[in-house]
Structure formats: C-alpha cells, structure tokens
XYZ file of C-alpha atoms in Angstrom:
166
model
C 0.161 0.032 -0.191
C 1.368 3.432 -0.914
C 0.971 6.826 0.844
C 1.050 10.091 -0.624
C 4.622 10.403 0.558
C 5.722 7.165 -1.277
C 3.639 7.059 -4.142
C 5.058 7.840 -7.498
C 4.684 11.319 -8.974
C 1.218 11.494 -10.832
C 2.994 13.761 -13.665
C 4.847 10.950 -15.095
C 8.161 12.242 -13.901
C 10.687 9.591 -12.737
C 13.559 9.775 -10.441
C 16.771 11.230 -12.432
C 19.204 8.905 -10.711
C 23.111 9.254 -10.422
C 23.940 9.452 -14.298
C 21.895 12.936 -14.525
C 24.702 15.049 -12.749
C 27.595 13.351 -14.517
C 25.897 13.910 -18.137
C 25.460 17.670 -16.891
C 29.006 18.153 -16.067
C 30.178 16.301 -19.130
C 27.852 18.650 -21.194
C 29.054 21.861 -19.401
C 32.770 20.672 -19.916
C 32.074 20.179 -23.814
C 30.303 23.667 -24.087
C 32.997 25.118 -22.279
C 35.757 23.702 -24.629
C 33.341 24.595 -27.592
C 33.207 27.998 -26.494
C 37.027 28.367 -26.273
C 37.333 26.865 -29.774
C 34.810 29.401 -31.131
C 36.872 32.278 -29.419
C 40.071 31.036 -30.699
C 38.790 30.825 -34.392
C 36.786 33.962 -34.289
C 39.505 36.157 -32.728
C 41.964 34.892 -35.349
C 39.407 35.761 -38.100
C 38.524 39.129 -36.330
C 42.256 39.949 -36.678
C 41.873 39.940 -40.521
C 38.945 42.368 -40.583
C 41.070 45.222 -40.945
C 43.477 43.998 -43.618
C 41.889 45.876 -46.349
C 40.638 48.755 -44.328
C 41.935 51.265 -46.535
C 40.666 49.918 -49.826
C 37.570 51.926 -49.699
C 34.249 52.721 -48.410
C 32.660 49.190 -49.647
C 35.231 47.236 -47.882
C 34.527 49.176 -44.622
C 30.874 48.664 -44.969
C 31.297 44.772 -45.733
C 33.427 44.575 -42.729
C 30.710 46.190 -40.343
C 28.118 44.076 -41.777
C 30.315 40.872 -41.552
C 31.054 41.994 -37.558
C 27.341 42.417 -37.091
C 26.289 39.080 -38.653
C 28.954 37.435 -36.502
C 27.760 38.974 -33.256
C 24.112 37.796 -34.325
C 25.597 34.288 -34.900
C 27.320 34.349 -31.407
C 24.156 35.298 -29.677
C 22.078 32.702 -31.384
C 24.860 29.949 -30.372
C 24.872 30.921 -26.827
C 21.054 30.766 -26.639
C 21.001 27.381 -28.423
C 23.567 26.087 -25.802
C 21.046 27.332 -23.098
C 17.945 25.611 -25.085
C 19.865 22.495 -25.978
C 21.412 21.847 -22.625
C 17.897 22.657 -21.012
C 19.533 25.007 -18.428
C 21.099 28.516 -18.223
C 24.321 27.197 -17.096
C 24.996 25.816 -20.589
C 24.917 29.382 -21.925
C 27.207 30.498 -18.965
C 29.778 27.565 -19.586
C 29.885 28.469 -23.367
C 30.309 32.102 -22.661
C 33.217 31.689 -20.154
C 34.973 29.418 -22.680
C 34.669 31.904 -25.213
C 35.722 34.817 -22.917
C 38.549 32.875 -21.296
C 39.926 32.168 -24.987
C 39.499 35.674 -26.034
C 41.201 37.197 -23.062
C 44.181 34.649 -23.117
C 44.778 35.517 -26.957
C 44.365 39.225 -26.326
C 46.520 39.156 -23.355
C 49.734 37.501 -24.648
C 50.555 35.811 -27.805
C 53.743 33.627 -28.294
C 56.448 35.491 -30.477
C 54.887 38.874 -29.798
C 52.497 38.700 -32.691
C 49.460 40.767 -32.124
C 46.032 39.167 -33.241
C 43.920 42.449 -32.375
C 45.234 46.021 -32.389
C 43.676 49.136 -30.903
C 41.552 49.627 -34.051
C 38.022 50.370 -33.808
C 36.692 47.320 -35.587
C 38.748 45.160 -33.082
C 37.469 46.986 -30.123
C 33.925 46.567 -31.576
C 34.542 42.879 -31.837
C 35.704 42.610 -28.195
C 33.401 44.830 -26.617
C 30.502 43.556 -28.761
C 31.057 39.867 -28.306
C 31.124 40.610 -24.504
C 27.802 42.421 -24.477
C 26.268 39.728 -26.816
C 27.367 36.928 -24.615
C 26.019 38.827 -21.612
C 22.802 39.705 -23.165
C 22.295 35.788 -24.134
C 23.372 34.583 -20.629
C 20.705 36.896 -19.047
C 17.942 36.296 -21.691
C 18.525 32.257 -21.026
C 17.467 32.832 -17.530
C 20.682 32.399 -15.656
C 19.743 35.355 -13.048
C 15.968 34.697 -13.145
C 16.286 33.925 -9.394
C 16.840 37.536 -8.791
C 13.595 38.532 -10.173
C 11.257 35.524 -9.546
C 9.093 35.401 -6.310
C 10.170 32.575 -4.182
C 8.259 29.429 -4.983
C 5.602 27.978 -2.467
C 5.565 24.146 -2.241
C 2.066 22.848 -3.511
C -0.148 20.752 -1.205
C -0.177 17.269 -2.423
C -3.593 15.761 -3.369
C -5.518 13.902 -0.645
C -4.462 16.315 1.970
C -6.983 18.743 3.349
C -6.182 22.217 4.409
C -5.594 23.072 7.920
C -8.321 25.786 7.779
C -12.024 24.651 7.888
C -13.600 25.365 4.676
C -16.484 27.859 4.815
C-alpha cells in the first residue's frame, strides 16, 4: 500500500538517478571547450577584418556588416546552448569558454604577434562579443532567481487544508 509520501509522482516524472549530474557536468565541459574553440577561431578571424580597411568605403561597409552578422550568430549560438542543454548554466559555460579564450589571446601571444590591435573594428569585436554573450546569458534565465518570487510548495492531493472550509 502506498501513501501520498511514497507514491510515484502523478505527472509522469521519474527519478533522475545518479547519471544525470554526470551527464550535466560532461555537457558543461564540452560547451566550455566549444566556447573556447569558437573564441580562438573567431579572434584569429577578427584580426583579419582590418586587413583591407584602407581599400575604400565598400570594404569598410562589408567589414561592419560581417561583424554584425558574427555577433548575431554568436548570440544565437549561446542561446542555442542554453536551449539544448535545458539549463542556463549551458549558456554560461559556452560564454565563459569563449571569453577565457579571447582574454588569453589578447593578453599574450607567443613571439609577440598581435592578433587584435587598438583598431575601432577590433574593439567593436571585443566589446560587442562581451555584450552579446552577457545579453544571451541573461535572456537564457541565468539570473532569473533575482526577479522571480520565491516558490511556495504545493499541497499534495489527498490532503486537506488546515483551515476549515467556509
């Protein structure tokens, strides 16, 4: 005989078991590495944005359009990570990997080569990527606990309220 405390949930959910935290941790590690790889390749590519900067207005317009398209794709990728991982921490892991990779590449490169200079487009890439990732993490719900009211546990079926009905 089951009591309400030992009965399985009626909504069809089952126990997650011990495998769920392991899979979550593995997913977050993979997303962290994916973000680092995207940061590595995109920073190297962003270094080439100003190569033909002096070629004219059309080239400058293409560079700005390409940068805006990249930032839109970066936002979508971060939101996709949160959706695919079914939790905001997936977006945080992707963004942390991306930003860690970018900070390492900008801070020091072996041999003294500079990937990004103090050019307007390079600064727009750096600060735009940071802004886009912050917005994507916030929109994914990573800080929802700051704005949501606290959850009140519901009363299981079969229990009567302590107050008498009127």
